[in-house]
CSV table of C-alpha atoms and ligand atoms in Angstrom, one decimal:
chain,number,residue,atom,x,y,z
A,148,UNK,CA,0.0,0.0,0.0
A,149,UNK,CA,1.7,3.7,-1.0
A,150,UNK,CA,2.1,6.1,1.8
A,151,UNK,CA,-1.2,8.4,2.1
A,152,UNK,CA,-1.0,11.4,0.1
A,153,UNK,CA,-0.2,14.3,2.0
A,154,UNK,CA,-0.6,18.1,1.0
A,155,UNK,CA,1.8,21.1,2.4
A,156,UNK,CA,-0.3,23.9,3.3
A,157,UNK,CA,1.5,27.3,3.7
A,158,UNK,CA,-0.1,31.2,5.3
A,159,UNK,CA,2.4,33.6,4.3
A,160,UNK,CA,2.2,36.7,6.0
A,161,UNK,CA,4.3,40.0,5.7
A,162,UNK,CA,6.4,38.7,8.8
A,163,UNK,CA,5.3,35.0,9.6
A,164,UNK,CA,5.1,32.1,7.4
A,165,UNK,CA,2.6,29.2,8.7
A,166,UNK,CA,2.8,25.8,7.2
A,167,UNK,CA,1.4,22.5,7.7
A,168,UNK,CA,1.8,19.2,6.7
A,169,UNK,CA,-1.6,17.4,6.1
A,170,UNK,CA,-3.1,13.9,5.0
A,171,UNK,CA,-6.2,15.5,3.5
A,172,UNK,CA,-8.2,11.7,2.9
A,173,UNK,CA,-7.8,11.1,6.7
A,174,UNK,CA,-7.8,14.5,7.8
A,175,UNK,CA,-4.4,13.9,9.9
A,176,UNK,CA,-2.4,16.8,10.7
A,177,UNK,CA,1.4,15.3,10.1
A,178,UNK,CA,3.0,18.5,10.9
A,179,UNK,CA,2.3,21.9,12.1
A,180,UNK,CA,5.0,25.1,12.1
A,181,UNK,CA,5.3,29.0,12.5
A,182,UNK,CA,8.1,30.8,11.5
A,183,UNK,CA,7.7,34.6,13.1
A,184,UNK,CA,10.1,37.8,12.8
A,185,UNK,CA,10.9,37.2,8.8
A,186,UNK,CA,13.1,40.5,8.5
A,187,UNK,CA,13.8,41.4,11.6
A,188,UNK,CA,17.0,40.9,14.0
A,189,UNK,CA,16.5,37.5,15.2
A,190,UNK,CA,14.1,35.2,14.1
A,191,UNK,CA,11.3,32.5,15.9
A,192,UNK,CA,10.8,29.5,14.4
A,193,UNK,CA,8.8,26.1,15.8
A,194,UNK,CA,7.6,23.0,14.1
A,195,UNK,CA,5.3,20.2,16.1
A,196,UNK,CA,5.7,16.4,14.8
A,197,UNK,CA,3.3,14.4,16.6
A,198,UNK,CA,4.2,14.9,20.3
A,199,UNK,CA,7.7,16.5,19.2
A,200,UNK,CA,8.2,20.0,19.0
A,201,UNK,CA,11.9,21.0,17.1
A,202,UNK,CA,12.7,25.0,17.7
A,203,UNK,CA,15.6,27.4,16.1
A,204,UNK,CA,15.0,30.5,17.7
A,205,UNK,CA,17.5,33.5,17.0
A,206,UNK,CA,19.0,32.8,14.0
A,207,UNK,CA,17.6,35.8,12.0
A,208,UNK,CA,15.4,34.8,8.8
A,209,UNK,CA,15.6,37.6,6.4
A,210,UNK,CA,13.2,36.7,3.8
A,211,UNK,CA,10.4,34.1,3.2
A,212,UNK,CA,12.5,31.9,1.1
A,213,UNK,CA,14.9,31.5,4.3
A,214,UNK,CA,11.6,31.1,6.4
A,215,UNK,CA,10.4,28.6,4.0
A,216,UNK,CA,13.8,26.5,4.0
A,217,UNK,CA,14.0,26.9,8.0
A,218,UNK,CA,10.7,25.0,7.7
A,219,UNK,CA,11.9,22.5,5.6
A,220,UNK,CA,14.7,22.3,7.8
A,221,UNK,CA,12.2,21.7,10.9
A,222,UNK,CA,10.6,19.3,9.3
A,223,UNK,CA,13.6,17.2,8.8
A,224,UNK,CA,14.6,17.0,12.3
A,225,UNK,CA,11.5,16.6,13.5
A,226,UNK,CA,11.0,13.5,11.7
A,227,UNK,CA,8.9,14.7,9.2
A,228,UNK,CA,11.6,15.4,5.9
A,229,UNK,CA,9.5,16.2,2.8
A,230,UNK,CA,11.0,13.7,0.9
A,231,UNK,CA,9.9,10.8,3.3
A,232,UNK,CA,6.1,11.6,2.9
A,233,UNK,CA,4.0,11.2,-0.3
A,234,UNK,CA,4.0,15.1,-1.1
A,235,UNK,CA,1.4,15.3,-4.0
A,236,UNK,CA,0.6,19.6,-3.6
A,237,UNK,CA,1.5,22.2,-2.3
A,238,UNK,CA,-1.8,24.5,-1.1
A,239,UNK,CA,-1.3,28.1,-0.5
A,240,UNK,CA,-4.3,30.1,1.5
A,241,UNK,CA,-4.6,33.0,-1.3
A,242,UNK,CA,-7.1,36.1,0.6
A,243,UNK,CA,-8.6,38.5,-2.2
A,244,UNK,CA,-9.4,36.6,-5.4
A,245,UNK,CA,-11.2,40.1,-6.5
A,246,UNK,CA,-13.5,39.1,-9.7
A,247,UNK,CA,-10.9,36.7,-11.0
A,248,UNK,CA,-10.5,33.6,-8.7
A,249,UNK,CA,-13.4,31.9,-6.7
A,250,UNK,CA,-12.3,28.4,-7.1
A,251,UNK,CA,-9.2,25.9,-6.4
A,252,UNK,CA,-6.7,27.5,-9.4
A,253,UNK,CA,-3.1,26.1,-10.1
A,254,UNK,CA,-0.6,28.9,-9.4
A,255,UNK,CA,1.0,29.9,-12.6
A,256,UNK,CA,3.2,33.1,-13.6
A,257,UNK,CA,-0.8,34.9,-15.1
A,258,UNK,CA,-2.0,33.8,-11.4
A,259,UNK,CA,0.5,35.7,-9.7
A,260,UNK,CA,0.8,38.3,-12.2
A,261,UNK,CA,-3.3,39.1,-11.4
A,262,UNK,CA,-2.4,38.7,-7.5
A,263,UNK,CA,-0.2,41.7,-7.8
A,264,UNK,CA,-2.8,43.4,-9.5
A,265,UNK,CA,-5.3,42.9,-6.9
A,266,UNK,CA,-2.6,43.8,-4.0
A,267,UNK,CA,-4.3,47.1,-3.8
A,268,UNK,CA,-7.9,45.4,-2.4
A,269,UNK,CA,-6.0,43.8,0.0
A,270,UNK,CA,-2.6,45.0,0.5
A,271,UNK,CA,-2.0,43.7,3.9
A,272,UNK,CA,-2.8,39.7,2.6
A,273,UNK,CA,-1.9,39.8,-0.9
A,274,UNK,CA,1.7,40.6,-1.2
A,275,UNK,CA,3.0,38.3,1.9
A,276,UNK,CA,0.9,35.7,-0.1
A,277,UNK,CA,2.7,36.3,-3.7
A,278,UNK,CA,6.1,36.1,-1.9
A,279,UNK,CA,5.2,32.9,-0.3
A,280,UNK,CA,4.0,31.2,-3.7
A,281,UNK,CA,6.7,32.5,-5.1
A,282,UNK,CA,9.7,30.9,-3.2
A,283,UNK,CA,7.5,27.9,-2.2
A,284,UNK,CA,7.5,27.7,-6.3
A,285,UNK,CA,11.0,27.9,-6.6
A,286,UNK,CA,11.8,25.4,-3.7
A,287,UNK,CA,9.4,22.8,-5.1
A,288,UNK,CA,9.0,23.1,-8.7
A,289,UNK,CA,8.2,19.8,-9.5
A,290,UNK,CA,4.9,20.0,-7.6
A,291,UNK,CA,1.4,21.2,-8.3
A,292,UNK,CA,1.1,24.8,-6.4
A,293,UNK,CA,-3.0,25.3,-6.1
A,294,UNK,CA,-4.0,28.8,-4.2
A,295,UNK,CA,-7.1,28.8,-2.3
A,296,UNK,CA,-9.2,32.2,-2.1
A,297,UNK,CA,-10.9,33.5,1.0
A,298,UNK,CA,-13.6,35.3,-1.1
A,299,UNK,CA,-13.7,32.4,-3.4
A,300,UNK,CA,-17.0,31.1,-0.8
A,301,UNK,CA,-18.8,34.2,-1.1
A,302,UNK,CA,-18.4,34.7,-4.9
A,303,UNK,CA,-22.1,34.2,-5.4
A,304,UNK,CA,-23.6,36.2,-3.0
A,305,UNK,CA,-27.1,37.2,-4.3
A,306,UNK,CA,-26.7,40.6,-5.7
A,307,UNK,CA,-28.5,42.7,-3.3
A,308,UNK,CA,-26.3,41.1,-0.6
A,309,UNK,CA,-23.2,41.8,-2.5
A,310,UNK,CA,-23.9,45.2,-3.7
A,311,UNK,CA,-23.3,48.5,-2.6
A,312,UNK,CA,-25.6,51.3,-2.9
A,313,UNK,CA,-23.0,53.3,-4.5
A,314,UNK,CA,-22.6,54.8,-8.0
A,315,UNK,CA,-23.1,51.9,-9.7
A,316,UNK,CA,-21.0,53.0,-12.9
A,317,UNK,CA,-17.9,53.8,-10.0
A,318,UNK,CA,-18.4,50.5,-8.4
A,319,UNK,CA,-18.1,48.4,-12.2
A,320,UNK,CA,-15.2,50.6,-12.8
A,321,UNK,CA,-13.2,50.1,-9.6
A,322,UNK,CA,-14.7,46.3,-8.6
A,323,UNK,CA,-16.3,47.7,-5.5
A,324,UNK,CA,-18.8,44.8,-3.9
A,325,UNK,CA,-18.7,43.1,-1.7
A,326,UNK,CA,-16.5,40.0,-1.9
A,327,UNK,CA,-16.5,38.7,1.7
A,328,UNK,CA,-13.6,36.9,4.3
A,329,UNK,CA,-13.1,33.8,6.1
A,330,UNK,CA,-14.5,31.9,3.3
A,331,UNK,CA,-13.1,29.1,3.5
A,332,UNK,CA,-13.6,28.6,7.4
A,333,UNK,CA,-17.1,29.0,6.9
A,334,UNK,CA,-17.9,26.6,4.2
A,335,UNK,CA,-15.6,23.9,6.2
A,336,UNK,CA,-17.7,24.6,9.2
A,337,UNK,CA,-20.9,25.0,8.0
A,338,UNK,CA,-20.1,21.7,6.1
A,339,UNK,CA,-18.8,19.8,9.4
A,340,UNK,CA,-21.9,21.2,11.2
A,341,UNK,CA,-24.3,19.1,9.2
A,342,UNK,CA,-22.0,16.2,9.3
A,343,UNK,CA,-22.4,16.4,13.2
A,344,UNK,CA,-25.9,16.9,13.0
A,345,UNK,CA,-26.3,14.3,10.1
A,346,UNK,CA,-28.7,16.1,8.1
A,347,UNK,CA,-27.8,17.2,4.2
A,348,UNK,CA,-26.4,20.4,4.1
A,349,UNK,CA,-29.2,21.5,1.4
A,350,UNK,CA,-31.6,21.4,4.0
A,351,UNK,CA,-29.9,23.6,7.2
A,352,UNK,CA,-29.9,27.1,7.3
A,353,UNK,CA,-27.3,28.1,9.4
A,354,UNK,CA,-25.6,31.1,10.6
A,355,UNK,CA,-22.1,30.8,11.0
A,356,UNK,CA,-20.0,33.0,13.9
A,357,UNK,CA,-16.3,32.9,12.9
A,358,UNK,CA,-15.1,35.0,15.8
A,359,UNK,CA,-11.0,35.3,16.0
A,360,UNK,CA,-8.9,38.1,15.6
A,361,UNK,CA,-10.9,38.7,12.5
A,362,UNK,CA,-14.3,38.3,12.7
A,363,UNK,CA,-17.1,37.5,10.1
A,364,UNK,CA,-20.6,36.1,10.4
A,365,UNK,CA,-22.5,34.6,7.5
A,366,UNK,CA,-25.9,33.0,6.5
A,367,UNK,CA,-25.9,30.3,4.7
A,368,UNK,CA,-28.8,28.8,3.5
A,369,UNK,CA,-28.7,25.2,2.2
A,370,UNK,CA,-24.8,25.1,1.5
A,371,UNK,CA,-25.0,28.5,-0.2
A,372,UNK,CA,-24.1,32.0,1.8
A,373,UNK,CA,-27.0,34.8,1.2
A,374,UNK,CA,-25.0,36.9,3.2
A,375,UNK,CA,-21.9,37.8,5.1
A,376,UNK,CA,-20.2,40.6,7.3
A,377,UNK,CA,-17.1,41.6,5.4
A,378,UNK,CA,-17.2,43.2,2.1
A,379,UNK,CA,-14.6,44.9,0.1
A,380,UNK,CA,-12.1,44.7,2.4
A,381,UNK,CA,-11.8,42.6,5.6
A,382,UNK,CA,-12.9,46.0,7.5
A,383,UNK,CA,-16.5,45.3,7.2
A,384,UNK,CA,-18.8,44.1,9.9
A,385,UNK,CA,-18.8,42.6,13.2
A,386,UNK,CA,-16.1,44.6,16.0
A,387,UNK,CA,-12.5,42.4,15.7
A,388,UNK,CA,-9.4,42.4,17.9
A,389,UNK,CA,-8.3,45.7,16.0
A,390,UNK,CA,-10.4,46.4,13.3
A,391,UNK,CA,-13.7,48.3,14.0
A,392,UNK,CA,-16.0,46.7,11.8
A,393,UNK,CA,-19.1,48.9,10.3
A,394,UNK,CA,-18.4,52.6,11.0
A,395,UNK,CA,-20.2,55.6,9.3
A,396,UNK,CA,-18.2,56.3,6.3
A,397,UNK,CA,-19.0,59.4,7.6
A,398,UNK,CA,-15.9,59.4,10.2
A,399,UNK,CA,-13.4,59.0,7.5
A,400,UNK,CA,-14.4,62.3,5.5
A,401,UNK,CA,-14.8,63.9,8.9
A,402,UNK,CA,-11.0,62.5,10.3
A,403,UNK,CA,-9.6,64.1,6.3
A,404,UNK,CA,-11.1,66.9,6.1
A,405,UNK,CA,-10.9,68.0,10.1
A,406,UNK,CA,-8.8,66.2,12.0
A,407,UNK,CA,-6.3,66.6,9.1
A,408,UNK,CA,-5.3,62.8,9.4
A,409,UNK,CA,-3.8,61.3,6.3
A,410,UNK,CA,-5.2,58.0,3.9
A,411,UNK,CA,-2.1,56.2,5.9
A,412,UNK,CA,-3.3,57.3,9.3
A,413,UNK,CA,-6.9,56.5,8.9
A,414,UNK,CA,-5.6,53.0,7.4
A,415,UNK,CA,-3.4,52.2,10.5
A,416,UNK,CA,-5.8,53.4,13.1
A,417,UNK,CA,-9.0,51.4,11.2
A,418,UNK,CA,-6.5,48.4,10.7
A,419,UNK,CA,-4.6,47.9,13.7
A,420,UNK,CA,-5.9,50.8,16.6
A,421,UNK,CA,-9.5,49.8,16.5
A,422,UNK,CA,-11.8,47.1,17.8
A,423,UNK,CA,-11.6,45.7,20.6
A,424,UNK,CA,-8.0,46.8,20.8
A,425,UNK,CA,-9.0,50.5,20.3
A,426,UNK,CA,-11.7,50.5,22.8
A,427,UNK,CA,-9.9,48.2,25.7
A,428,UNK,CA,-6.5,48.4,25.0
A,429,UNK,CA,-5.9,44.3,24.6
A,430,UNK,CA,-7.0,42.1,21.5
A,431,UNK,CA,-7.0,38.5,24.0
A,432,UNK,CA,-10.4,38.0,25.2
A,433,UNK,CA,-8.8,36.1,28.1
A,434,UNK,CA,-7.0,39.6,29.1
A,435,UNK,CA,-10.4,41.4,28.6
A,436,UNK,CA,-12.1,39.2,31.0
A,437,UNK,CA,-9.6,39.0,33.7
A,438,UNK,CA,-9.6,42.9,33.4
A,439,UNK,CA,-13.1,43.2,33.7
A,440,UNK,CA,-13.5,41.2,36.6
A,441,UNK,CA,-11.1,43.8,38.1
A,442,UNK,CA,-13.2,46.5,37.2
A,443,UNK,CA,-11.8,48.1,34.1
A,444,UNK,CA,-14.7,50.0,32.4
A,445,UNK,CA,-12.5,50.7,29.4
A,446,UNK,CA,-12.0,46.8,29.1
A,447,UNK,CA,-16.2,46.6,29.5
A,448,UNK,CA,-16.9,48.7,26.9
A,449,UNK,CA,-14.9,47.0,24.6
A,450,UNK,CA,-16.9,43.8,25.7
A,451,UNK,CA,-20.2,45.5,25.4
A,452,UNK,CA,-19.6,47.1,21.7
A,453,UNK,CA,-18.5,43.8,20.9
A,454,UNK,CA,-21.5,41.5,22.5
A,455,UNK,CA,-24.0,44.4,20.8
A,456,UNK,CA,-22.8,43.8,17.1
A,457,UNK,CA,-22.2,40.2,17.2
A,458,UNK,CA,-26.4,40.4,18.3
A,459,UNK,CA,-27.2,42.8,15.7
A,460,UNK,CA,-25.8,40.4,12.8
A,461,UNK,CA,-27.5,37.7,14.9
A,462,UNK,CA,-31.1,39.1,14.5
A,463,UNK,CA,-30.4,40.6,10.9
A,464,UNK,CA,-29.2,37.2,9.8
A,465,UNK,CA,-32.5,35.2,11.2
A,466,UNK,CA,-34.5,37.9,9.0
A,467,UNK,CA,-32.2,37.0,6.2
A,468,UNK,CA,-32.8,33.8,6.5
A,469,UNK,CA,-36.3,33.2,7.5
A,470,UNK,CA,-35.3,31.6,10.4
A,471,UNK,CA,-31.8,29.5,12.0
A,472,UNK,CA,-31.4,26.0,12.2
A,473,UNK,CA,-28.2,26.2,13.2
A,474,UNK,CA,-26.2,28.7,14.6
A,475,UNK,CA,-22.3,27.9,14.6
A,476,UNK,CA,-19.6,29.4,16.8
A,477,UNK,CA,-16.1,28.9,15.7
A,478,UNK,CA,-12.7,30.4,15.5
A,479,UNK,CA,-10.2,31.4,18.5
A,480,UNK,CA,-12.8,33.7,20.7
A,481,UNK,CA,-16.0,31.0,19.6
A,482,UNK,CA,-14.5,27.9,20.2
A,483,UNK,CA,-13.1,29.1,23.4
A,484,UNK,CA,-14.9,32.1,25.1
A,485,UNK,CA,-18.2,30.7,27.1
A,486,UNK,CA,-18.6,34.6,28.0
A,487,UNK,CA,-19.4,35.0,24.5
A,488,UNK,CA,-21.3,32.4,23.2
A,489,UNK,CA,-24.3,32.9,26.2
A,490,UNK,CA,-23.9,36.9,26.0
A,491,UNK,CA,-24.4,36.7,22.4
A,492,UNK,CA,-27.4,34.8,22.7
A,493,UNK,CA,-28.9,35.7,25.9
A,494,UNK,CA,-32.5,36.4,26.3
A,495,UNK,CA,-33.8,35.1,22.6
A,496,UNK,CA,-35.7,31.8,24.0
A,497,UNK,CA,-38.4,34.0,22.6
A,498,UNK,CA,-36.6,33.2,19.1
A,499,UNK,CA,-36.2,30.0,19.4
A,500,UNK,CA,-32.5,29.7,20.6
A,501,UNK,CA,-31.9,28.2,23.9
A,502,UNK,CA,-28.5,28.1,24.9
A,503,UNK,CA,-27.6,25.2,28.1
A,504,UNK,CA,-25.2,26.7,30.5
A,505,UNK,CA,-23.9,23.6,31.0
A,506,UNK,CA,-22.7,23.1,28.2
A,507,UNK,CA,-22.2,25.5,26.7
A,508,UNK,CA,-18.7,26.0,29.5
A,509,UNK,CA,-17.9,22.0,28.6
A,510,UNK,CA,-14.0,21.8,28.1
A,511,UNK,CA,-14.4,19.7,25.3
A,512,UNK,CA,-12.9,20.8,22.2
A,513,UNK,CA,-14.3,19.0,19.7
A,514,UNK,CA,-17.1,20.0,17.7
A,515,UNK,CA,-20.3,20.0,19.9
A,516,UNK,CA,-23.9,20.9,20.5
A,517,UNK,CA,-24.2,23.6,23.4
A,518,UNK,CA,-28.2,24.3,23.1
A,519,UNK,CA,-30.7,22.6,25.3
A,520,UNK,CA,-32.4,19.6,24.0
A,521,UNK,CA,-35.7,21.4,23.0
A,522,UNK,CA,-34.3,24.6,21.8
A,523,UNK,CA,-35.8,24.7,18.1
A,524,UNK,CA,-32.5,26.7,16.8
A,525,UNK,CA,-29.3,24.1,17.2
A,526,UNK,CA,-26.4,26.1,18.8
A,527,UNK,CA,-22.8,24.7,18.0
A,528,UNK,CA,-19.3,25.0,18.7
A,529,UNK,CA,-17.2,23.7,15.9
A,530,UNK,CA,-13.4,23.9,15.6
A,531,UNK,CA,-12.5,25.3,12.1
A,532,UNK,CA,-9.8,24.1,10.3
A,533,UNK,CA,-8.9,26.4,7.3
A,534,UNK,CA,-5.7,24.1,6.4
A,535,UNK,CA,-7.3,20.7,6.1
A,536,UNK,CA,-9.8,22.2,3.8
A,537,UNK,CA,-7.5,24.1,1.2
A,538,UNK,CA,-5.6,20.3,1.8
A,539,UNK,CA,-8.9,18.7,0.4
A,540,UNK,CA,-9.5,21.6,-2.3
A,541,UNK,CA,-5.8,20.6,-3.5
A,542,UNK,CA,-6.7,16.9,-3.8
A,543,UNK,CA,-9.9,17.9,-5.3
A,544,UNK,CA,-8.6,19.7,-8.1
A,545,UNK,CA,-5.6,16.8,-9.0
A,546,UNK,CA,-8.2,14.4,-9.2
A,547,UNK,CA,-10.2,16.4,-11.2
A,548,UNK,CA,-7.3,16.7,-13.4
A,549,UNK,CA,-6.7,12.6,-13.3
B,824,AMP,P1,-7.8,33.2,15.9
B,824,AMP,O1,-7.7,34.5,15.0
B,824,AMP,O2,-9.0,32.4,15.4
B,824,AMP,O3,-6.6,32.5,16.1
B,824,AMP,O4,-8.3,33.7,17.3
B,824,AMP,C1,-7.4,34.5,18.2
B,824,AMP,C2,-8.1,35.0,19.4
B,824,AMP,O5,-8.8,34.0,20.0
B,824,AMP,C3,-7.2,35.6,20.4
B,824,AMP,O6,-6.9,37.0,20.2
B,824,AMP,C4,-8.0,35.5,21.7
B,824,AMP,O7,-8.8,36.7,21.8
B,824,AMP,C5,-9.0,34.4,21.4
B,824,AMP,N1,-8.8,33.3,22.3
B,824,AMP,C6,-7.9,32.2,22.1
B,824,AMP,N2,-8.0,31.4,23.1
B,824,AMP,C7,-9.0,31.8,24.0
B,824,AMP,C8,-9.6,31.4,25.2
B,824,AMP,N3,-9.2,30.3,25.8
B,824,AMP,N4,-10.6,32.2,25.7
B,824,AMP,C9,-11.0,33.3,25.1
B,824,AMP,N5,-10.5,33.7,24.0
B,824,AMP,C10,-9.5,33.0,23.4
């Protein structure tokens, strides 16, 4: 019997480079590594085997081909040496596909060329990820390289969800809709939540919570999203660890024209001085609560913001829908943060969603129900796994090919 195939997932960001090693027909996770401070004086870099964790921390990394061969590196003394698995792809997590890209697509020179192109819709994400194909290319040229969007999920929202009510000739002109985030979390969730339930996907409508650093809701309605948070950029929406979410457009003209603040300082502070950061001064939910229970109002108010949007997409997404079979938590604050889960639903028995206390704080980690047994509306906590889907998308598309 030949080895089981196995996939090598990469998220390259401007100064990290994630990677993972994954057997997408059993789902197994072979090998998992961050390597953190690319470019800067001296360099962090980890890689779990199994129970074995290798480290080379110090040794500056000055680009991401070095932080892709210190992976490599890893990998071999960990145990795990590319060349003693049955590496078949190469999947790379690809954010803004703008117009072009909403499936699996093998990365070629046009791919990248059109990445660079798009850079400007998402010019935190798209850059780190070029560089990352590009090396990762270079470094393994005999393999297929297959880039998986984020908005690639989303591509066919209905048109009054994706649409702007904005000039409509500007909007053609400059691709302004919205494209949505977190695609590929929600589909792989929404999908693993009628697996637990055992019901068809077709017949749940579900609304999904992907609540982590980023944040995003969606409604999906038999497999298919009506609607979700984020739009043209990953701004839009629910309130995030640093990013503010929906804000009167208003506030940018005003912080121009009479604060005198320029495109770059409205970028940083919307980007990375916002949220929950901007209103509590810390992005880690377990920092907010300890800080709360102390008595920090600043801290609460972050809480409070947060806890009021995350209902507000709640309620607008069960009119969307018609009404929730299924509401999913996942991500690092869903899966994780009991706080959350029973604030954001508190006090809508009347609704039909019934959150048990009890389980709802259960330290199990696997994908689970947390409503009562009667509530009509089926709350869940399900742990998202981005790389084991672009991993399956990768096998998908070679045996498509075959
Ligand atoms: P993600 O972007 O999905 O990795 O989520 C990261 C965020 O998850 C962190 O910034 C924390 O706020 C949150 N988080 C992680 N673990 C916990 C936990 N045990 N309790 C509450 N929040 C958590």
């Amino acid at each position: 019997m030949s080895a089981p195939r196995t996939v090598l997932v990469i998220n390259s960001g401007s100064s990290s480079l994630k990677c993972q090693l994954i057997e997408p027909d059993s789902g197994v996770s072979r090998a998992d590594g961050t390597i953190e401070r690319i470019g800067e004086d001296s360099g962090l870099a980890g890689m779990t085997v199994g129970d074995r964790e290798v480290r080379r921390d110090g040794p500056p990394i000055p680009d991401h081909d070095a932080a892709l061969r210190t992976a490599f590196a890893l990998l071999e003394q960990a145990g795990a040496a590319l060349d003693s698995v049955n590496l078949v792809a190469v999947g790379h997590r690809a954010v803004h596909g703008g117009r072009s890209f909403f499936e699996p697509t093998p990365v070629t020179d046009a791919l990248i060329a059109k990445m660079r192109e798009l850079a400007p819709l998402a010019p935190l994400h798209n850059p780190p990820a070029v560089l990352g194909m590009e090396v990762a290319r270079r470094l393994l040229p005999d393999l297929p390289h297959i880039a998986v969007f984020d908005t690639a999920f989303f591509h066919h929202l209905p048109t009054p969800a994706a649409t702007y009510a904005i000039d409509r000739e500007l909007a053609e002109r400059w691709h302004i809709r919205r494209y949505g985030f977190h695609g590929t979390s929600h589909r792989y969730v929404s999908e693993q939540a009628a697996e637990f339930l055992g019901v068809p996907l077709r017949e749940l409508n579900q609304i999904v919570l992907h609540l982590g650093n980023g944040a995003s809701a969606a409604a999906i309605a038999g497999g298919r999203p009506v609607d979700t948070s984020m739009g043209l950029t990953p701004l839009e929406g629910l309130v995030m660890g640093t990013r503010p979410g929906d804000v009167d457009a208003g506030i940018i003209l005003y912080l121009a024209r009479t604060a005198g603040m320029t495109v770059d300082e409205i970028d940083a502070m919307l980007n990375r001085h916002s949220g929950v950061y901007g209103l509590g001064g810390q992005v880690d939910f377990r920092e907010l609560h300890k800080r709360i229970a102390a008595g920090d109002a600043a801290a609460k108010l972050a809480y409070d913001v947060y806890i009021h949007r995350l209902r507000k997409y709640i309620g607008a997404y069960l009119a969307v829908l018609g009404h929730a079979d299924v509401i999913v938590f996942t991500a690092g604050v869903g899966e994780n943060d009991p706080a959350v889960r029973r604030d954001a639903l508190a006090g809508l028995d009347g609704l039909g969603i019934e959150v048990d206390d009890e389980l709802n704080e259960s330290p199990v980690r696997t994908a689970r129900r947390i409503s009562t047994a009667d509530s009509p509306t089926t709350v869940l906590v399900v742990p998202t796994n981005e790389e084991l889907a672009i991993a399956r998308d990768c096998v998908a598309v070679l045996d498509a090919a075959s």
